[in-house]
Amino acid sequence: MSETYYQEHDECMSRQALEDLQSRRLRELAERLYHSTPFYRQAFDEAGIDPARIGGLQDLPSLPFTVKNDLRAAYPYKLFSAPLDDIVRIHASSGTTGQISVVGYTRDDLQMWAQCVARALTAAGASAHDIIQVSYGYGIFTGGLGLHDGATYLGASVIPASGGNTKRQIQFLRDFGVTGLACTPSYALLIAETARELGEDPAAFPLRFGVFGAEAWSVGMREQLESAFGIKAYDIYGLSEILGPGVAFECSAQHGLHINEDHFLTEIVDPQTLRPVPEGEFGEIVFTTLTKQGIPLLRYRTRDISRFITEPCSCGRTLRRLDRLRGRSDDMLIIRGVNVFPSQIEQVLTGVTGVSSNYQIIVSREGLMDKVLVKVEIEPDFPADEIARFESIERQVRAEIESALAISVQVRLVEPKSIARSEGKAQRLIDNRKEN
């Protein structure tokens, strides 16, 4: 079957035409940021850069970076480039200190986002004739509404299932003629397992394809998904600070994620030196949002580690591809699509009486889902015979962590000094998940 494109001109333009477009948009972005956002005006002035003198892509390495802490410090709206009257939607993502990072979208931003997701869905084989079930969470998280709007823009019928209530998800998949599923890969596997437990064969559902993202997943998991449902499983990549899902996507070749380069200028840099790595080597992904209006970002450091795939793609798209993510340059965990940092858990523990500041996070995969166990040492003077209080504190810690992080955890209180230390420090994180 020949490849289908949603916006063939933009997805298949010559490299020279694309780079000319990127250069023009970079110049326009620098001027706009300088005149609309005090943060960037100060950054340009401190670096001695006159945005009017930026010639194009060749000047990109001299421009300042943006990092997550800049968004936190700008909470809630100080990095917005458009006036609030022009902002029609607000999303947010969590951070290491519990302070959320706020992002805003204009009407044009939402249209651009929907087009990017429509490109991804089309690359996965979707069309206006499909029925797509969106089982990402809806709300402040960008996954649900991002895929919803993209599928709507494509003209498909959309079932806004959101997450949870797995038996109902199975009913929709079976009875509503769903041909496309969008959710996290781990949740898709849970749906398949639950269907089998109910005596149903997930491969008998009408599904043809799945678009899975919001968490890292392996080739082995792809094979499990494709075997379980009898579908093709496609990766989709994005992050709230840049857009949400749809920054990059897999095509029929299923070998790397095509970046929507007309909207997102992409670099791979060494996380230590911040200089570009040689073509094809792994490094940290850095994005510049060329067309966003609400909160455009210049050279945003994602902390995600990947590389460019240099050879041409058999699908015919000229958009460069990112390899599967190798990991992150910091200690962030992704648990069931939610970003989790050890320091977030530490912040919760400091507000709970009866427990010490020494803790350990153990992540494992039981069956198809990630499991998080938080072990916390009790204070040395905690009365050992107060079992009721012991259980009450465990419940309190669990409830506060789940409220702060929006993930389910197990909590176990342990004896003082029972968590092993290395060079005077506890090993905060043990990740027992293995690549399949």
mmCIF file of N, CA, C and O in Angstrom, residues 358-421:
data_model
loop_
_atom_site.group_PDB
_atom_site.id
_atom_site.type_symbol
_atom_site.label_atom_id
_atom_site.label_comp_id
_atom_site.label_asym_id
_atom_site.label_seq_id
_atom_site.Cartn_x
_atom_site.Cartn_y
_atom_site.Cartn_z
ATOM 1 N N ASN A 358 14.591 9.721 55.310
ATOM 2 C CA ASN A 358 15.279 8.659 54.575
ATOM 3 C C ASN A 358 14.247 7.723 53.950
ATOM 4 O O ASN A 358 13.412 7.148 54.655
ATOM 5 N N TYR A 359 14.300 7.604 52.644
ATOM 6 C CA TYR A 359 13.291 6.841 51.925
ATOM 7 C C TYR A 359 13.925 6.177 50.716
ATOM 8 O O TYR A 359 15.061 6.485 50.324
ATOM 9 N N GLN A 360 13.180 5.300 50.115
ATOM 10 C CA GLN A 360 13.636 4.611 48.909
ATOM 11 C C GLN A 360 12.436 4.322 48.017
ATOM 12 O O GLN A 360 11.370 3.917 48.506
ATOM 13 N N ILE A 361 12.603 4.558 46.735
ATOM 14 C CA ILE A 361 11.546 4.308 45.765
ATOM 15 C C ILE A 361 11.943 3.090 44.939
ATOM 16 O O ILE A 361 13.022 3.077 44.331
ATOM 17 N N ILE A 362 11.101 2.088 44.921
ATOM 18 C CA ILE A 362 11.378 0.861 44.171
ATOM 19 C C ILE A 362 10.308 0.717 43.097
ATOM 20 O O ILE A 362 9.110 0.619 43.396
ATOM 21 N N VAL A 363 10.748 0.734 41.851
ATOM 22 C CA VAL A 363 9.827 0.620 40.725
ATOM 23 C C VAL A 363 10.010 -0.745 40.087
ATOM 24 O O VAL A 363 11.137 -1.180 39.822
ATOM 25 N N SER A 364 8.912 -1.424 39.842
ATOM 26 C CA SER A 364 8.967 -2.743 39.209
ATOM 27 C C SER A 364 7.810 -2.862 38.234
ATOM 28 O O SER A 364 6.922 -1.999 38.182
ATOM 29 N N ARG A 365 7.833 -3.899 37.462
ATOM 30 C CA ARG A 365 6.714 -4.169 36.557
ATOM 31 C C ARG A 365 6.127 -5.514 36.929
ATOM 32 O O ARG A 365 6.773 -6.544 36.797
ATOM 33 N N GLU A 366 4.909 -5.479 37.424
ATOM 34 C CA GLU A 366 4.189 -6.681 37.797
ATOM 35 C C GLU A 366 3.078 -6.896 36.788
ATOM 36 O O GLU A 366 2.138 -6.092 36.702
ATOM 37 N N GLY A 367 3.208 -7.978 36.035
ATOM 38 C CA GLY A 367 2.250 -8.176 34.955
ATOM 39 C C GLY A 367 2.488 -7.152 33.873
ATOM 40 O O GLY A 367 3.563 -7.079 33.298
ATOM 41 N N LEU A 368 1.506 -6.291 33.654
ATOM 42 C CA LEU A 368 1.590 -5.328 32.563
ATOM 43 C C LEU A 368 1.724 -3.895 33.039
ATOM 44 O O LEU A 368 1.849 -2.993 32.228
ATOM 45 N N MET A 369 1.700 -3.679 34.340
ATOM 46 C CA MET A 369 1.679 -2.317 34.858
ATOM 47 C C MET A 369 2.884 -2.035 35.745
ATOM 48 O O MET A 369 3.408 -2.917 36.419
ATOM 49 N N ASP A 370 3.329 -0.782 35.712
ATOM 50 C CA ASP A 370 4.385 -0.342 36.615
ATOM 51 C C ASP A 370 3.844 -0.265 38.038
ATOM 52 O O ASP A 370 2.727 0.208 38.269
ATOM 53 N N LYS A 371 4.647 -0.732 38.989
ATOM 54 C CA LYS A 371 4.291 -0.679 40.402
ATOM 55 C C LYS A 371 5.346 0.145 41.128
ATOM 56 O O LYS A 371 6.539 0.017 40.856
ATOM 57 N N VAL A 372 4.896 0.979 42.056
ATOM 58 C CA VAL A 372 5.808 1.841 42.808
ATOM 59 C C VAL A 372 5.646 1.533 44.299
ATOM 60 O O VAL A 372 4.542 1.637 44.846
ATOM 61 N N LEU A 373 6.748 1.140 44.923
ATOM 62 C CA LEU A 373 6.779 0.929 46.363
ATOM 63 C C LEU A 373 7.657 2.005 46.981
ATOM 64 O O LEU A 373 8.813 2.175 46.572
ATOM 65 N N VAL A 374 7.128 2.732 47.940
ATOM 66 C CA VAL A 374 7.896 3.750 48.654
ATOM 67 C C VAL A 374 8.167 3.226 50.068
ATOM 68 O O VAL A 374 7.223 3.035 50.851
ATOM 69 N N LYS A 375 9.428 2.964 50.356
ATOM 70 C CA LYS A 375 9.828 2.539 51.701
ATOM 71 C C LYS A 375 10.313 3.767 52.462
ATOM 72 O O LYS A 375 11.132 4.537 51.947
ATOM 73 N N VAL A 376 9.801 3.953 53.660
ATOM 74 C CA VAL A 376 10.128 5.134 54.452
ATOM 75 C C VAL A 376 10.520 4.689 55.857
ATOM 76 O O VAL A 376 9.814 3.893 56.483
ATOM 77 N N GLU A 377 11.632 5.212 56.342
ATOM 78 C CA GLU A 377 12.038 4.900 57.705
ATOM 79 C C GLU A 377 11.201 5.699 58.696
ATOM 80 O O GLU A 377 10.936 6.895 58.482
ATOM 81 N N ILE A 378 10.793 5.035 59.775
ATOM 82 C CA ILE A 378 10.112 5.754 60.839
ATOM 83 C C ILE A 378 11.155 6.480 61.679
ATOM 84 O O ILE A 378 12.346 6.166 61.645
ATOM 85 N N GLU A 379 10.711 7.467 62.430
ATOM 86 C CA GLU A 379 11.633 8.196 63.302
ATOM 87 C C GLU A 379 12.112 7.279 64.424
ATOM 88 O O GLU A 379 11.383 6.371 64.863
ATOM 89 N N PRO A 380 13.333 7.490 64.912
ATOM 90 C CA PRO A 380 13.906 6.585 65.920
ATOM 91 C C PRO A 380 13.070 6.459 67.190
ATOM 92 O O PRO A 380 13.059 5.401 67.821
ATOM 93 N N ASP A 381 12.332 7.498 67.561
ATOM 94 C CA ASP A 381 11.562 7.448 68.806
ATOM 95 C C ASP A 381 10.112 7.037 68.579
ATOM 96 O O ASP A 381 9.271 7.208 69.472
ATOM 97 N N PHE A 382 9.817 6.489 67.407
ATOM 98 C CA PHE A 382 8.445 6.091 67.120
ATOM 99 C C PHE A 382 8.088 4.888 67.994
ATOM 100 O O PHE A 382 8.809 3.880 68.003
ATOM 101 N N PRO A 383 6.968 4.930 68.745
ATOM 102 C CA PRO A 383 6.581 3.815 69.613
ATOM 103 C C PRO A 383 6.260 2.563 68.793
ATOM 104 O O PRO A 383 5.333 2.544 67.983
ATOM 105 N N ALA A 384 7.050 1.510 68.995
ATOM 106 C CA ALA A 384 6.912 0.306 68.180
ATOM 107 C C ALA A 384 5.600 -0.422 68.407
ATOM 108 O O ALA A 384 5.156 -1.212 67.568
ATOM 109 N N ASP A 385 4.941 -0.176 69.558
ATOM 110 C CA ASP A 385 3.725 -0.913 69.874
ATOM 111 C C ASP A 385 2.452 -0.219 69.389
ATOM 112 O O ASP A 385 1.352 -0.727 69.582
ATOM 113 N N GLU A 386 2.580 0.946 68.749
ATOM 114 C CA GLU A 386 1.402 1.680 68.279
ATOM 115 C C GLU A 386 1.073 1.277 66.835
ATOM 116 O O GLU A 386 1.279 2.022 65.868
ATOM 117 N N ILE A 387 0.547 0.050 66.722
ATOM 118 C CA ILE A 387 0.282 -0.496 65.393
ATOM 119 C C ILE A 387 -0.764 0.329 64.648
ATOM 120 O O ILE A 387 -0.639 0.592 63.444
ATOM 121 N N ALA A 388 -1.796 0.761 65.358
ATOM 122 C CA ALA A 388 -2.856 1.539 64.703
ATOM 123 C C ALA A 388 -2.299 2.829 64.116
ATOM 124 O O ALA A 388 -2.639 3.221 62.992
ATOM 125 N N ARG A 389 -1.434 3.501 64.876
ATOM 126 C CA ARG A 389 -0.827 4.743 64.376
ATOM 127 C C ARG A 389 0.096 4.447 63.191
ATOM 128 O O ARG A 389 0.161 5.217 62.229
ATOM 129 N N PHE A 390 0.792 3.324 63.279
ATOM 130 C CA PHE A 390 1.686 2.894 62.201
ATOM 131 C C PHE A 390 0.896 2.787 60.896
ATOM 132 O O PHE A 390 1.282 3.326 59.853
ATOM 133 N N GLU A 391 -0.225 2.095 60.945
ATOM 134 C CA GLU A 391 -1.047 1.898 59.748
ATOM 135 C C GLU A 391 -1.662 3.215 59.283
ATOM 136 O O GLU A 391 -1.800 3.448 58.074
ATOM 137 N N SER A 392 -2.003 4.080 60.231
ATOM 138 C CA SER A 392 -2.585 5.372 59.870
ATOM 139 C C SER A 392 -1.583 6.221 59.099
ATOM 140 O O SER A 392 -1.942 6.888 58.109
ATOM 141 N N ILE A 393 -0.311 6.204 59.526
ATOM 142 C CA ILE A 393 0.713 6.994 58.830
ATOM 143 C C ILE A 393 0.948 6.441 57.435
ATOM 144 O O ILE A 393 1.115 7.198 56.469
ATOM 145 N N GLU A 394 0.971 5.114 57.303
ATOM 146 C CA GLU A 394 1.127 4.531 55.969
ATOM 147 C C GLU A 394 0.022 5.000 55.037
ATOM 148 O O GLU A 394 0.268 5.360 53.887
ATOM 149 N N ARG A 395 -1.207 5.009 55.548
ATOM 150 C CA ARG A 395 -2.331 5.465 54.718
ATOM 151 C C ARG A 395 -2.189 6.934 54.374
ATOM 152 O O ARG A 395 -2.477 7.360 53.252
ATOM 153 N N GLN A 396 -1.739 7.744 55.343
ATOM 154 C CA GLN A 396 -1.577 9.177 55.102
ATOM 155 C C GLN A 396 -0.512 9.435 54.036
ATOM 156 O O GLN A 396 -0.722 10.233 53.114
ATOM 157 N N VAL A 397 0.634 8.749 54.176
ATOM 158 C CA VAL A 397 1.714 8.945 53.198
ATOM 159 C C VAL A 397 1.234 8.533 51.808
ATOM 160 O O VAL A 397 1.461 9.244 50.815
ATOM 161 N N ARG A 398 0.571 7.387 51.724
ATOM 162 C CA ARG A 398 0.088 6.931 50.424
ATOM 163 C C ARG A 398 -0.891 7.923 49.819
ATOM 164 O O ARG A 398 -0.794 8.282 48.636
ATOM 165 N N ALA A 399 -1.828 8.397 50.620
ATOM 166 C CA ALA A 399 -2.835 9.326 50.110
ATOM 167 C C ALA A 399 -2.205 10.629 49.638
ATOM 168 O O ALA A 399 -2.589 11.178 48.592
ATOM 169 N N GLU A 400 -1.228 11.145 50.380
ATOM 170 C CA GLU A 400 -0.623 12.427 50.005
ATOM 171 C C GLU A 400 0.258 12.287 48.768
ATOM 172 O O GLU A 400 0.302 13.193 47.931
ATOM 173 N N ILE A 401 0.956 11.167 48.644
ATOM 174 C CA ILE A 401 1.762 10.955 47.441
ATOM 175 C C ILE A 401 0.854 10.819 46.220
ATOM 176 O O ILE A 401 1.102 11.409 45.171
ATOM 177 N N GLU A 402 -0.216 10.049 46.367
ATOM 178 C CA GLU A 402 -1.125 9.853 45.233
ATOM 179 C C GLU A 402 -1.805 11.158 44.839
ATOM 180 O O GLU A 402 -2.031 11.422 43.661
ATOM 181 N N SER A 403 -2.098 11.999 45.830
ATOM 182 C CA SER A 403 -2.711 13.292 45.539
ATOM 183 C C SER A 403 -1.736 14.215 44.823
ATOM 184 O O SER A 403 -2.106 14.917 43.880
ATOM 185 N N ALA A 404 -0.478 14.197 45.251
ATOM 186 C CA ALA A 404 0.520 15.107 44.678
ATOM 187 C C ALA A 404 0.989 14.661 43.301
ATOM 188 O O ALA A 404 1.258 15.482 42.431
ATOM 189 N N LEU A 405 1.104 13.331 43.082
ATOM 190 C CA LEU A 405 1.703 12.821 41.859
ATOM 191 C C LEU A 405 0.703 12.224 40.883
ATOM 192 O O LEU A 405 1.045 11.955 39.739
ATOM 193 N N ALA A 406 -0.513 11.985 41.338
ATOM 194 C CA ALA A 406 -1.560 11.403 40.483
ATOM 195 C C ALA A 406 -1.195 10.006 39.998
ATOM 196 O O ALA A 406 -1.513 9.626 38.867
ATOM 197 N N ILE A 407 -0.491 9.236 40.825
ATOM 198 C CA ILE A 407 -0.230 7.830 40.547
ATOM 199 C C ILE A 407 -0.511 7.037 41.812
ATOM 200 O O ILE A 407 -0.446 7.572 42.916
ATOM 201 N N SER A 408 -0.821 5.758 41.656
ATOM 202 C CA SER A 408 -1.032 4.900 42.817
ATOM 203 C C SER A 408 0.301 4.315 43.268
ATOM 204 O O SER A 408 1.148 3.946 42.446
ATOM 205 N N VAL A 409 0.499 4.244 44.578
ATOM 206 C CA VAL A 409 1.738 3.716 45.135
ATOM 207 C C VAL A 409 1.409 2.815 46.317
ATOM 208 O O VAL A 409 0.320 2.869 46.894
ATOM 209 N N GLN A 410 2.365 1.980 46.660
ATOM 210 C CA GLN A 410 2.338 1.239 47.912
ATOM 211 C C GLN A 410 3.333 1.903 48.852
ATOM 212 O O GLN A 410 4.387 2.383 48.413
ATOM 213 N N VAL A 411 3.017 1.927 50.128
ATOM 214 C CA VAL A 411 3.908 2.538 51.122
ATOM 215 C C VAL A 411 4.196 1.515 52.215
ATOM 216 O O VAL A 411 3.279 0.827 52.695
ATOM 217 N N ARG A 412 5.460 1.408 52.567
ATOM 218 C CA ARG A 412 5.851 0.509 53.644
ATOM 219 C C ARG A 412 6.761 1.265 54.612
ATOM 220 O O ARG A 412 7.832 1.747 54.216
ATOM 221 N N LEU A 413 6.346 1.382 55.855
ATOM 222 C CA LEU A 413 7.193 1.974 56.886
ATOM 223 C C LEU A 413 8.171 0.918 57.389
ATOM 224 O O LEU A 413 7.773 -0.225 57.640
ATOM 225 N N VAL A 414 9.438 1.289 57.519
ATOM 226 C CA VAL A 414 10.481 0.339 57.930
ATOM 227 C C VAL A 414 11.251 0.903 59.114
ATOM 228 O O VAL A 414 11.125 2.085 59.461
ATOM 229 N N GLU A 415 12.042 0.048 59.725
ATOM 230 C CA GLU A 415 12.807 0.428 60.915
ATOM 231 C C GLU A 415 13.842 1.502 60.597
ATOM 232 O O GLU A 415 14.346 1.577 59.465
ATOM 233 N N PRO A 416 14.205 2.310 61.596
ATOM 234 C CA PRO A 416 15.267 3.297 61.387
ATOM 235 C C PRO A 416 16.572 2.627 60.949
ATOM 236 O O PRO A 416 16.895 1.522 61.398
ATOM 237 N N LYS A 417 17.283 3.268 60.018
ATOM 238 C CA LYS A 417 18.585 2.826 59.513
ATOM 239 C C LYS A 417 18.529 1.490 58.776
ATOM 240 O O LYS A 417 19.546 0.853 58.572
ATOM 241 N N SER A 418 17.329 1.073 58.374
ATOM 242 C CA SER A 418 17.207 -0.200 57.659
ATOM 243 C C SER A 418 17.381 -0.047 56.150
ATOM 244 O O SER A 418 17.559 -1.037 55.448
ATOM 245 N N ILE A 419 17.339 1.187 55.664
ATOM 246 C CA ILE A 419 17.577 1.429 54.233
ATOM 247 C C ILE A 419 19.064 1.653 54.032
ATOM 248 O O ILE A 419 19.655 2.558 54.622
ATOM 249 N N ALA A 420 19.660 0.802 53.214
ATOM 250 C CA ALA A 420 21.115 0.827 53.024
ATOM 251 C C ALA A 420 21.575 2.165 52.486
ATOM 252 O O ALA A 420 20.904 2.795 51.655
ATOM 253 N N ARG A 421 22.717 2.595 52.971
ATOM 254 C CA ARG A 421 23.317 3.840 52.520
ATOM 255 C C ARG A 421 24.620 3.551 51.794
ATOM 256 O O ARG A 421 25.304 2.587 52.103
#
